[in-house]
Every structure is written in structure tokens, then in C-alpha cells.
PDB file of C-alpha atoms in Angstrom:
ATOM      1  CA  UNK A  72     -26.308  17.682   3.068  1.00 66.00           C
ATOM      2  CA  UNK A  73     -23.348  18.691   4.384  1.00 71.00           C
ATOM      3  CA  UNK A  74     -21.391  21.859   2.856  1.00 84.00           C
ATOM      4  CA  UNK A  75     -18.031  20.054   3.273  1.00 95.00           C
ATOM      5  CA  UNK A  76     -17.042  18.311   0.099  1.00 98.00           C
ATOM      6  CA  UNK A  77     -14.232  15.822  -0.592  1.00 98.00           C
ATOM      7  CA  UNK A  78     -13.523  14.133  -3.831  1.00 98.00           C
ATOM      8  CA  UNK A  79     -11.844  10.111  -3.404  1.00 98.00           C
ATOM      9  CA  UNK A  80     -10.717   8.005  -5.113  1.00 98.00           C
ATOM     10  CA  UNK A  81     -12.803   4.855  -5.343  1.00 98.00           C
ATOM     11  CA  UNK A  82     -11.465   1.881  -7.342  1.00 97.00           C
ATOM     12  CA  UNK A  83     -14.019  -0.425  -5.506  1.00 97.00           C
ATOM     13  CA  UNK A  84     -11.151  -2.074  -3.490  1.00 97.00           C
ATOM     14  CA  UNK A  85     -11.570  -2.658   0.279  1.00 96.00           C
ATOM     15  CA  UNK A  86      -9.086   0.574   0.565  1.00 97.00           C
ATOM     16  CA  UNK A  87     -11.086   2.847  -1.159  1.00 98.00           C
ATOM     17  CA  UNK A  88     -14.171   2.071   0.390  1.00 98.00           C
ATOM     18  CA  UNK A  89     -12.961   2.113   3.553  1.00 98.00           C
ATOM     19  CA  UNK A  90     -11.888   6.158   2.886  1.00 98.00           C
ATOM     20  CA  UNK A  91     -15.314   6.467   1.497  1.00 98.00           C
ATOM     21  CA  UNK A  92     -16.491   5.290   4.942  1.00 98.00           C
ATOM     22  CA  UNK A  93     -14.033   7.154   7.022  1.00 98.00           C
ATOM     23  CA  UNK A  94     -14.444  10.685   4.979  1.00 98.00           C
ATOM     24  CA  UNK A  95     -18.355  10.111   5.462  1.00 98.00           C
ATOM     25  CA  UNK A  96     -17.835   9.579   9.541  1.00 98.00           C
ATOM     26  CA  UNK A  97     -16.146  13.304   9.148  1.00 97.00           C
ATOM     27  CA  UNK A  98     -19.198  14.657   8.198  1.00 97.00           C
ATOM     28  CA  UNK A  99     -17.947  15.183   4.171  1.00 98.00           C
ATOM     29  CA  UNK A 100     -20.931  15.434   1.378  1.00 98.00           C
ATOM     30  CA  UNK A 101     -18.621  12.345  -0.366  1.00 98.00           C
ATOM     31  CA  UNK A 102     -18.245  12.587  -4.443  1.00 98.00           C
ATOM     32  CA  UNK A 103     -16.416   9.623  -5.471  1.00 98.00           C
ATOM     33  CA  UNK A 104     -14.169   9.331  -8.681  1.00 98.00           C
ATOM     34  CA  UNK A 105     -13.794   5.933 -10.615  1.00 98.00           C
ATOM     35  CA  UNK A 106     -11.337   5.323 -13.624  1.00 98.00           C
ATOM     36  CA  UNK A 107     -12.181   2.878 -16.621  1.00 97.00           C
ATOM     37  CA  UNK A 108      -8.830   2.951 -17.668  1.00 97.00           C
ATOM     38  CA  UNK A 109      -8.324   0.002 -19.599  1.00 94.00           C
ATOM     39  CA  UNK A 110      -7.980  -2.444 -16.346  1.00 95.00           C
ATOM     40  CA  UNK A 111      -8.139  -5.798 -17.404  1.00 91.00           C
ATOM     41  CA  UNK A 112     -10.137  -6.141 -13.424  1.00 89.00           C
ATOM     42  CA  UNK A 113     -12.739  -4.358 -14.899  1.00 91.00           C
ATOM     43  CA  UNK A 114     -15.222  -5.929 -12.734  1.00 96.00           C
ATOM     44  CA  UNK A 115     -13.800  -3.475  -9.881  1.00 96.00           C
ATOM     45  CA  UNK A 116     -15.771  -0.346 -11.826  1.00 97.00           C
ATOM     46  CA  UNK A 117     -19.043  -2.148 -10.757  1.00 97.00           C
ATOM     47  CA  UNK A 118     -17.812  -2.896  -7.334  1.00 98.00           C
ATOM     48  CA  UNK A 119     -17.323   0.885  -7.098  1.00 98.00           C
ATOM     49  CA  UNK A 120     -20.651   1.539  -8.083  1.00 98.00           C
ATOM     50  CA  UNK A 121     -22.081  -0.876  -5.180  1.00 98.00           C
ATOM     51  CA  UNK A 122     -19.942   0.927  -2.621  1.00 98.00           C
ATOM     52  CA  UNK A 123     -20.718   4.194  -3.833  1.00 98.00           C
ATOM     53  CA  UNK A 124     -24.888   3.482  -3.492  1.00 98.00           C
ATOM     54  CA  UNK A 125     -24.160   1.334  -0.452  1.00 98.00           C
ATOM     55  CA  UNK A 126     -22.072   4.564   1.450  1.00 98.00           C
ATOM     56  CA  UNK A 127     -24.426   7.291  -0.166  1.00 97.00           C
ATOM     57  CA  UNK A 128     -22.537   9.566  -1.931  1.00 98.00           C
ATOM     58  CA  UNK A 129     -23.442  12.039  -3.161  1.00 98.00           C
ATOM     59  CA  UNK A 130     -22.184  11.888  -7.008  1.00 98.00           C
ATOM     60  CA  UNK A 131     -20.277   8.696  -8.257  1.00 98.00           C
ATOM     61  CA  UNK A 132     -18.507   9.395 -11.482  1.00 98.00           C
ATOM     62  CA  UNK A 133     -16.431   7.425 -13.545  1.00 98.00           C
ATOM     63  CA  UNK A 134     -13.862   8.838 -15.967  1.00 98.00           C
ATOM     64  CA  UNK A 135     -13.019   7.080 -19.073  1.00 97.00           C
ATOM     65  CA  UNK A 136      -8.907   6.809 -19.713  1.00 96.00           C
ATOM     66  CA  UNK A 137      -6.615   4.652 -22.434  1.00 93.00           C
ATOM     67  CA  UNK A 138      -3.642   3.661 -20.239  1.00 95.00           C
ATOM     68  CA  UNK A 139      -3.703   0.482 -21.989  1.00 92.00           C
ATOM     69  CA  UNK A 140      -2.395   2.664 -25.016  1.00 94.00           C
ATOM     70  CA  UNK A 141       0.743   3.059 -23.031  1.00 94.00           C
ATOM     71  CA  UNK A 142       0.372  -0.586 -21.759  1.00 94.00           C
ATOM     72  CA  UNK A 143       3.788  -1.734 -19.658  1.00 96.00           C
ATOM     73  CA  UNK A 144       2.079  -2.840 -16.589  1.00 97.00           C
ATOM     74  CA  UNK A 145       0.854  -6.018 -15.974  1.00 97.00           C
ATOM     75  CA  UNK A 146      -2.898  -5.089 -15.469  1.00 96.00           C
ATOM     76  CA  UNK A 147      -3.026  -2.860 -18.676  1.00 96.00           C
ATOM     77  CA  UNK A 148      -1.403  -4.696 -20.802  1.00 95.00           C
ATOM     78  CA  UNK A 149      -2.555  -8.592 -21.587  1.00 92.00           C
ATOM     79  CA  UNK A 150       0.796 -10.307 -22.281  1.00 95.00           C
ATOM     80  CA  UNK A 151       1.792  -9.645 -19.247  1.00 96.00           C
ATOM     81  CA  UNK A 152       1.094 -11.755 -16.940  1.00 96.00           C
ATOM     82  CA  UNK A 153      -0.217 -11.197 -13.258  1.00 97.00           C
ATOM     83  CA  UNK A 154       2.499 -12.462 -11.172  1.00 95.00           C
ATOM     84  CA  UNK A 155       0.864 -15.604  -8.589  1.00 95.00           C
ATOM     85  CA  UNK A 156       3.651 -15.628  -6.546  1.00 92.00           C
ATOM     86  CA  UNK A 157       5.669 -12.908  -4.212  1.00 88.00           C
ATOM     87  CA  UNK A 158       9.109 -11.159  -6.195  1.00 86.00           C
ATOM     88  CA  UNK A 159      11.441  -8.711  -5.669  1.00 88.00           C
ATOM     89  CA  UNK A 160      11.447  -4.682  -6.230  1.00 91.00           C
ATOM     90  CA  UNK A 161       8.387  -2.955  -7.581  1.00 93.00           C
ATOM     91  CA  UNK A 162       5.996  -5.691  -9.459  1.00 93.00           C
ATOM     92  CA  UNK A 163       4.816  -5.710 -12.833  1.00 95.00           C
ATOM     93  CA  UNK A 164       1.362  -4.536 -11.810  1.00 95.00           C
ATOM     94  CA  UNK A 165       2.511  -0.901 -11.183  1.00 96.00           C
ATOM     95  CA  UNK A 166       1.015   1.268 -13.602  1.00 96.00           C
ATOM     96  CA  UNK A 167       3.091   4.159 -14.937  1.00 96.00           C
ATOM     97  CA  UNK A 168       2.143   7.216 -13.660  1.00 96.00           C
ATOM     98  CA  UNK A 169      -1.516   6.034 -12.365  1.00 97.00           C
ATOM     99  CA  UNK A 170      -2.397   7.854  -9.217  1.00 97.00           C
ATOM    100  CA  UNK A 171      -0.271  11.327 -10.645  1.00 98.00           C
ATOM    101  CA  UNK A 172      -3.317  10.816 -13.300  1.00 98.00           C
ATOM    102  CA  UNK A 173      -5.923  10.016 -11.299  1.00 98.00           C
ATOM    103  CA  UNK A 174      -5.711  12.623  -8.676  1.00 98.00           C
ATOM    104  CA  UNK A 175      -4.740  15.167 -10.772  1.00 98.00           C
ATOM    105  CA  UNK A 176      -8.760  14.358 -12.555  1.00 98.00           C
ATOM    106  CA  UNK A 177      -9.877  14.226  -8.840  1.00 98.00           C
ATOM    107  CA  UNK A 178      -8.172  17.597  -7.990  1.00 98.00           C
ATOM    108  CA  UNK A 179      -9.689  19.103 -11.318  1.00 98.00           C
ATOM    109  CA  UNK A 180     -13.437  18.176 -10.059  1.00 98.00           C
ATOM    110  CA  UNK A 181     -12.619  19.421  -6.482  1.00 98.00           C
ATOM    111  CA  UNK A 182     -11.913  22.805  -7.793  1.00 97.00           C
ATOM    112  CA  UNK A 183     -14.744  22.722 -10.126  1.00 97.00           C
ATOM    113  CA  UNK A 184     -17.057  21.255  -7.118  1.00 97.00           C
ATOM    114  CA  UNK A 185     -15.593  24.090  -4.385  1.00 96.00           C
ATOM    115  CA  UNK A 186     -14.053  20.854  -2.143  1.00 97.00           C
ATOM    116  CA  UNK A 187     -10.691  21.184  -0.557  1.00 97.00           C
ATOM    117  CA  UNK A 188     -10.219  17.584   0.480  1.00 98.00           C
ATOM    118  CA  UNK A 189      -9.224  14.988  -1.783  1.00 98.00           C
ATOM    119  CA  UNK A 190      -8.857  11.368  -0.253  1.00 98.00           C
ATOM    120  CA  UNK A 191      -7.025   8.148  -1.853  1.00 98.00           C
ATOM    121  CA  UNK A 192      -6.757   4.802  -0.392  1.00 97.00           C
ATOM    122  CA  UNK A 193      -2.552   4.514  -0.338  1.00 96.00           C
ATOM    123  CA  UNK A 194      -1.177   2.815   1.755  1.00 92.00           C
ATOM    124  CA  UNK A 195       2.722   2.374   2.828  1.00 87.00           C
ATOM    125  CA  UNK A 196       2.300  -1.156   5.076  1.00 84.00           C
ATOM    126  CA  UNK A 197       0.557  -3.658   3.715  1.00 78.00           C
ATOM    127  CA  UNK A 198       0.955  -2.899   0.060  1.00 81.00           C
ATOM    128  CA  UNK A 199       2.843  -3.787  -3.377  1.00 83.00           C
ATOM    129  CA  UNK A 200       5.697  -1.647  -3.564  1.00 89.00           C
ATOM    130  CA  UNK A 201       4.175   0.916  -5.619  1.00 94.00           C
ATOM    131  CA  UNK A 202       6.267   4.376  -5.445  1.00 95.00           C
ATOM    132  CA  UNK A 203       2.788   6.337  -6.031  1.00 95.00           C
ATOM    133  CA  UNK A 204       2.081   4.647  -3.348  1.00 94.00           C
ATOM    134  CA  UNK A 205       4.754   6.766  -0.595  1.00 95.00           C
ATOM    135  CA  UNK A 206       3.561   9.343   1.500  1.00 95.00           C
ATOM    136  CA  UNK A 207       6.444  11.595  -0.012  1.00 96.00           C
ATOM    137  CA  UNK A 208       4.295  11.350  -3.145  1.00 97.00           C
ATOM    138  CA  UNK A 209       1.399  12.033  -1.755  1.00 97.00           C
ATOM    139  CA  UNK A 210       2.650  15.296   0.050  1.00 98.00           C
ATOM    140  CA  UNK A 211       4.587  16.165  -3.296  1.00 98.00           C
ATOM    141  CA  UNK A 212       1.239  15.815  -4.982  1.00 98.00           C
ATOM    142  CA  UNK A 213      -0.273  18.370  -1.706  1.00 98.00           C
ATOM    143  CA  UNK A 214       2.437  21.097  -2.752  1.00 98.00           C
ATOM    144  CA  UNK A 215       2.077  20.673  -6.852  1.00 98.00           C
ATOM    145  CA  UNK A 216      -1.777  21.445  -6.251  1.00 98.00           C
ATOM    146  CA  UNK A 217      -1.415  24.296  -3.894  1.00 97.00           C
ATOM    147  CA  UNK A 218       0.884  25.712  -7.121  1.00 97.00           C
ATOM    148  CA  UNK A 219      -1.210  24.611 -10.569  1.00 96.00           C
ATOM    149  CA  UNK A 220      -4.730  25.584  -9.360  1.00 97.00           C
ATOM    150  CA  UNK A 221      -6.305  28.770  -9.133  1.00 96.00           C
ATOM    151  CA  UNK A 222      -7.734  27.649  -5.871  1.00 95.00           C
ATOM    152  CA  UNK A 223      -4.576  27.167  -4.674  1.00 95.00           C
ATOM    153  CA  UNK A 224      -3.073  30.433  -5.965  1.00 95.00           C
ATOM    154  CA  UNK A 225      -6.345  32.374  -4.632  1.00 95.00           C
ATOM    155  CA  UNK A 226      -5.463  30.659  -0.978  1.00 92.00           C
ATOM    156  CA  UNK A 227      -8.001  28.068  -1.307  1.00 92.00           C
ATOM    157  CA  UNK A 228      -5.908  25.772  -0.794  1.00 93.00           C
ATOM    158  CA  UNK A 229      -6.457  21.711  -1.046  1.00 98.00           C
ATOM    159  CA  UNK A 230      -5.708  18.826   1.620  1.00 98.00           C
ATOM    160  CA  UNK A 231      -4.749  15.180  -0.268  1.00 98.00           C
ATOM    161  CA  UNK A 232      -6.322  13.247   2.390  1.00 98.00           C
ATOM    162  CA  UNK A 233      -4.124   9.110   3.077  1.00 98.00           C
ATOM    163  CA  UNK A 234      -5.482   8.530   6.253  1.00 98.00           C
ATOM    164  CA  UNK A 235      -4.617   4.676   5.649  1.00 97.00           C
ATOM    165  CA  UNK A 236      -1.159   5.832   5.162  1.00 96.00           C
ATOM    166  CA  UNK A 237       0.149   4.056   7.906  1.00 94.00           C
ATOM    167  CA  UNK A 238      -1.914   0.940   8.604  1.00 96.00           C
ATOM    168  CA  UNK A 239      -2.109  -2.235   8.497  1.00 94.00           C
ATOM    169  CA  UNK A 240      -4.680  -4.742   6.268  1.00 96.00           C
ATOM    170  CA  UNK A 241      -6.416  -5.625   9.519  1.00 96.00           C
ATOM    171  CA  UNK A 242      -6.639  -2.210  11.081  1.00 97.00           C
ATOM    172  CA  UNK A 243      -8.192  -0.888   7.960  1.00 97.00           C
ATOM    173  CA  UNK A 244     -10.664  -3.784   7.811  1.00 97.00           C
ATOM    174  CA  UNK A 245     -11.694  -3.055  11.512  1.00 98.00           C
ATOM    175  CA  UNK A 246     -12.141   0.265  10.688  1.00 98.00           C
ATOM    176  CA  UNK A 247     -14.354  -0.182   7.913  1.00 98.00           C
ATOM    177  CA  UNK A 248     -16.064  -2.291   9.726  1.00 97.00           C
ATOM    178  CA  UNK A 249     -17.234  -0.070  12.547  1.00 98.00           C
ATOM    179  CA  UNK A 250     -18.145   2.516   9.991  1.00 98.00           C
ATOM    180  CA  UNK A 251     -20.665   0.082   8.383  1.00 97.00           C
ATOM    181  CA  UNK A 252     -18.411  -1.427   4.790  1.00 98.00           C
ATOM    182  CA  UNK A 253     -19.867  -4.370   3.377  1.00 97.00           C
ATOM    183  CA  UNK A 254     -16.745  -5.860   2.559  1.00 97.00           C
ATOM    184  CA  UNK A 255     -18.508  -8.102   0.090  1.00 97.00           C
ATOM    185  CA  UNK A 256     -19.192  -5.313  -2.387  1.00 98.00           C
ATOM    186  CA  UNK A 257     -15.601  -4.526  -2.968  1.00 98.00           C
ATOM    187  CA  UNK A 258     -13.310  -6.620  -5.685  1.00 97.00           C
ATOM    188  CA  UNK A 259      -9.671  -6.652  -5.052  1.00 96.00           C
ATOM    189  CA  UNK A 260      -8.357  -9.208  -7.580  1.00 97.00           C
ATOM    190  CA  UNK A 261      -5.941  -7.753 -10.110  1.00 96.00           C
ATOM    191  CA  UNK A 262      -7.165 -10.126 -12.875  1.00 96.00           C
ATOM    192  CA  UNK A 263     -11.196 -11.002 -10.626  1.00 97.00           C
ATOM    193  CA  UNK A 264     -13.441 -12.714 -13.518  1.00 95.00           C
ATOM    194  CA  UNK A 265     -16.634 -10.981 -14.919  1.00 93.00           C
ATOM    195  CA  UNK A 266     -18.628 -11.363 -11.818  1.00 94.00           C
ATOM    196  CA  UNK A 267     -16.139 -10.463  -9.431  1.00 95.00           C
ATOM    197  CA  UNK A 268     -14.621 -13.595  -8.265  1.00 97.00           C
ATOM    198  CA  UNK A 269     -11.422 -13.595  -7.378  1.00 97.00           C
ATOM    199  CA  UNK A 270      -8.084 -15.628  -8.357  1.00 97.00           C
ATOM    200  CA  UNK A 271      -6.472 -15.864  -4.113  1.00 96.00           C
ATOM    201  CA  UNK A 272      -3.196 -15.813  -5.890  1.00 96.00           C
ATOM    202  CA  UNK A 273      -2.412 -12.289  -7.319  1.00 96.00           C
ATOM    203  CA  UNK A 274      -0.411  -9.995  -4.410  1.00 94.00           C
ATOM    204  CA  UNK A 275      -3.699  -8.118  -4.056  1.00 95.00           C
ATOM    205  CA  UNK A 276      -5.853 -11.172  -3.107  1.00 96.00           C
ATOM    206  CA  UNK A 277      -2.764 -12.634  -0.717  1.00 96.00           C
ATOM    207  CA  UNK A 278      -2.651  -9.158   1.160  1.00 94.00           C
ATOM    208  CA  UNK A 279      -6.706  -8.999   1.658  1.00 96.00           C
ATOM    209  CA  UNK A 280      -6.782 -13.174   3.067  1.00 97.00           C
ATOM    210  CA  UNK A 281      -3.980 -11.730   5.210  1.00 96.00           C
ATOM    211  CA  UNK A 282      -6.113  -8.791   6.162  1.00 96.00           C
ATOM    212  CA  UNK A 283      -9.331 -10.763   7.095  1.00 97.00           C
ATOM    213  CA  UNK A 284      -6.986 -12.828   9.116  1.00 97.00           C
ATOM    214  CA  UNK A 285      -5.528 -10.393  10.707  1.00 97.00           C
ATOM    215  CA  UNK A 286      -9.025  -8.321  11.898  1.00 97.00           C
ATOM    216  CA  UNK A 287     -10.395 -11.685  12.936  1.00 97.00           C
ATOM    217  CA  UNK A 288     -13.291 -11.405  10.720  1.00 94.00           C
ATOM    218  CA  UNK A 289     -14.684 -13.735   7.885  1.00 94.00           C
ATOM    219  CA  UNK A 290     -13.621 -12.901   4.701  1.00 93.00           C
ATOM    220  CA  UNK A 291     -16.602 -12.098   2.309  1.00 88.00           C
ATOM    221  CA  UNK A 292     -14.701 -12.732  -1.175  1.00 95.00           C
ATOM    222  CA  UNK A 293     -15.510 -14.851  -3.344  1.00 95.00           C
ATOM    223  CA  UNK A 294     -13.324 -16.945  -5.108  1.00 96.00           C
ATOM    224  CA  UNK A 295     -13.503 -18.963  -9.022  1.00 91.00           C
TER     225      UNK A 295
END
């Protein structure tokens, strides 16, 4: 096993596991970090389990959360419904705060594991609008860890790895694709039934079709 460690994010989305994939081809021992966070897509936690066996990491761990007790998003609160149709300005399936939470749980096991590297799946082309979402958060979130961790303060410091940052659906697919993702593990749908299936409606399922498209490749999800 190798002695470089990363933590990443793994929601069991086609972005995450493509990271999973990419951090793996860079020779990372890969510990991967799943939230139950009161999703009503809860079918993506199993996803995240297939991906996590199917990539072979080394420790797949899923962390138990109560956004819904804040609610105001669309996929954490239940009457509010998942938009089927493109709008304007940030969409109602932002969550408040999400990936602030979520990496700062992933930066707390990377300091506990001795990893420096932290990957997420953001992206800033093909993607909803989401402001956590910005690679000014994400090298924000760099400098706030270098600061709150004694890691960091020691001069140990961490890396929050986006390497999808900057590309497209179908680049990302391709990608994962060389590096061995079966795409039909992951689960994309913001509101995918108990098995998986998805709606092809919600902004998450238009931008994957579009992605498949795009790489030239079938498109392995399934659909109710």
C-alpha cells in the first residue's frame, strides 16, 4: 500500500468517482468520505459504497449529519420541490453551507490519518451554480486549513485537491473512463428512487445525458 494518503469526497456521483479514479492513478492509498446527511437521494450513499469496493480503497466511511434540521434546500427539505426544468441564479438544490461541512469532516480525518491531500469532485463548467462550488472557495478553504489545524501550524501543511475544476461533463467521463469507472455504479439524480433509477429531468440528470453525449459513450443510467 502506498504511504501517500488522500481523503475525497465521494457522494457516489460520476464526479466523485471519477477523483476516486484519478487520485488512485497518482499512486494515493484512497480513503473515501460519504455523508448521510438527510439527502432525500439517499440511494447515492449505496452508490458510494459500489464505487468505493469497485476502485479499492482503502477505508470507505460514511458520516452521519442532520442538515435536514436546517432544511432550505430543495434536496433536504421535502416541500421543496426539485426543479425539472432550467432557472435563473443559484437553484433551490444548493445546500447551505454543504461542502464548508463536508470538507472540513474530510480535513479532520486527514489530520487524524497523516494525509495531506484532500480531493472533491467541484466543478466550475458543467455544473449548477453552486458558490461552494468556485475555485475561490476551494482555495479559501486551502488557506483556512493551513490556519485551524495543527498540521498546518506544525508546517504539515494540506493540498484541497479539484482537479475537475475546469472541465467539462464529457472530458471528465473520458477520463474516468480510461482509469477503469463503471459509470453504472454511480447515481446522480437529485431525487433517484430506492434502487437508483433516475428521474432525466432534475439539472443533475440533464448535465450527465449531456455528458455521455458529449464523450461519445453510452450512457449506463438507468431511468424509472
Amino acid at each position: 500500500m502506498s504511504d501517500k494518503k488522500a481523503v475525497i469526497l465521494l457522494s457516489g456521483g460520476l464526479d466523485s468517482a471519477t477523483v476516486v479514479a484519478m487520485a488512485r492513478a497518482e499512486g494515493y492509498a484512497c480513503y473515501s468520505m460519504s455523508f448521510d446527511y438527510g439527502q432525500r437521494h439517499r440511494a447515492e450513499l449505496q452508490a458510494a459504497e459500489r464505487v468505493a469496493r469497485q476502485l479499492g480503497v482503502v477505508e470507505h466511511k460514511v458520516i452521519g449529519l442532520n442538515l435536514n434540521g436546517i432544511g432550505g434546500s430543495a434536496l433536504t427539505d421535502s416541500s421543496i420541490a426539485v426543479p425539472e426544468t432550467p432557472g435563473e441564479g443559484i437553484p433551490v438544490t444548493y445546500v447551505p453551507a454543504r461542502n464548508t461541512v463536508f470538507l472540513s469532516l474530510a480535513l479532520g480525518w486527514a489530520e487524524v490519518l497523516g494525509a495531506r491531500d484532500i480531493f472533491i469532485g467541484v466543478n466550475a463548467v458543467d455544473y449548477s451554480g453552486y458558490p461552494d462550488c468556485r475555485p475561490e472557495f476551494v482555495e479559501a478553504f486551502e488557506r483556512m486549513a493551513n490556519l485551524a489545524t495543527k498540521a498546518g501550524v506544525e508546517g504539515q501543511g494540506f493540498a484541497i485537491r479539484a482537479p475537475l475544476q475546469q472541465m467539462g461533463k464529457g472530458e471528465i467521463i473520458q477520463t474516468g473512463m480510461r482509469l477503469g469507472v463503471d459509470y453504472a455504479l454511480t447515481v446522480s439524480c437529485y431525487q433517484a428512487d430506492e434502487d437508483g433509477r433516475a428521474c432525466g429531468k432534475c439539472d443533475s440528470c440533464r448535465l450527465r445525458a449531456a455528458g455521455f453525449v458529449a464523450a461519445g459513450v453510452p450512457d449506463a443510467t438507468r431511468y424509472f
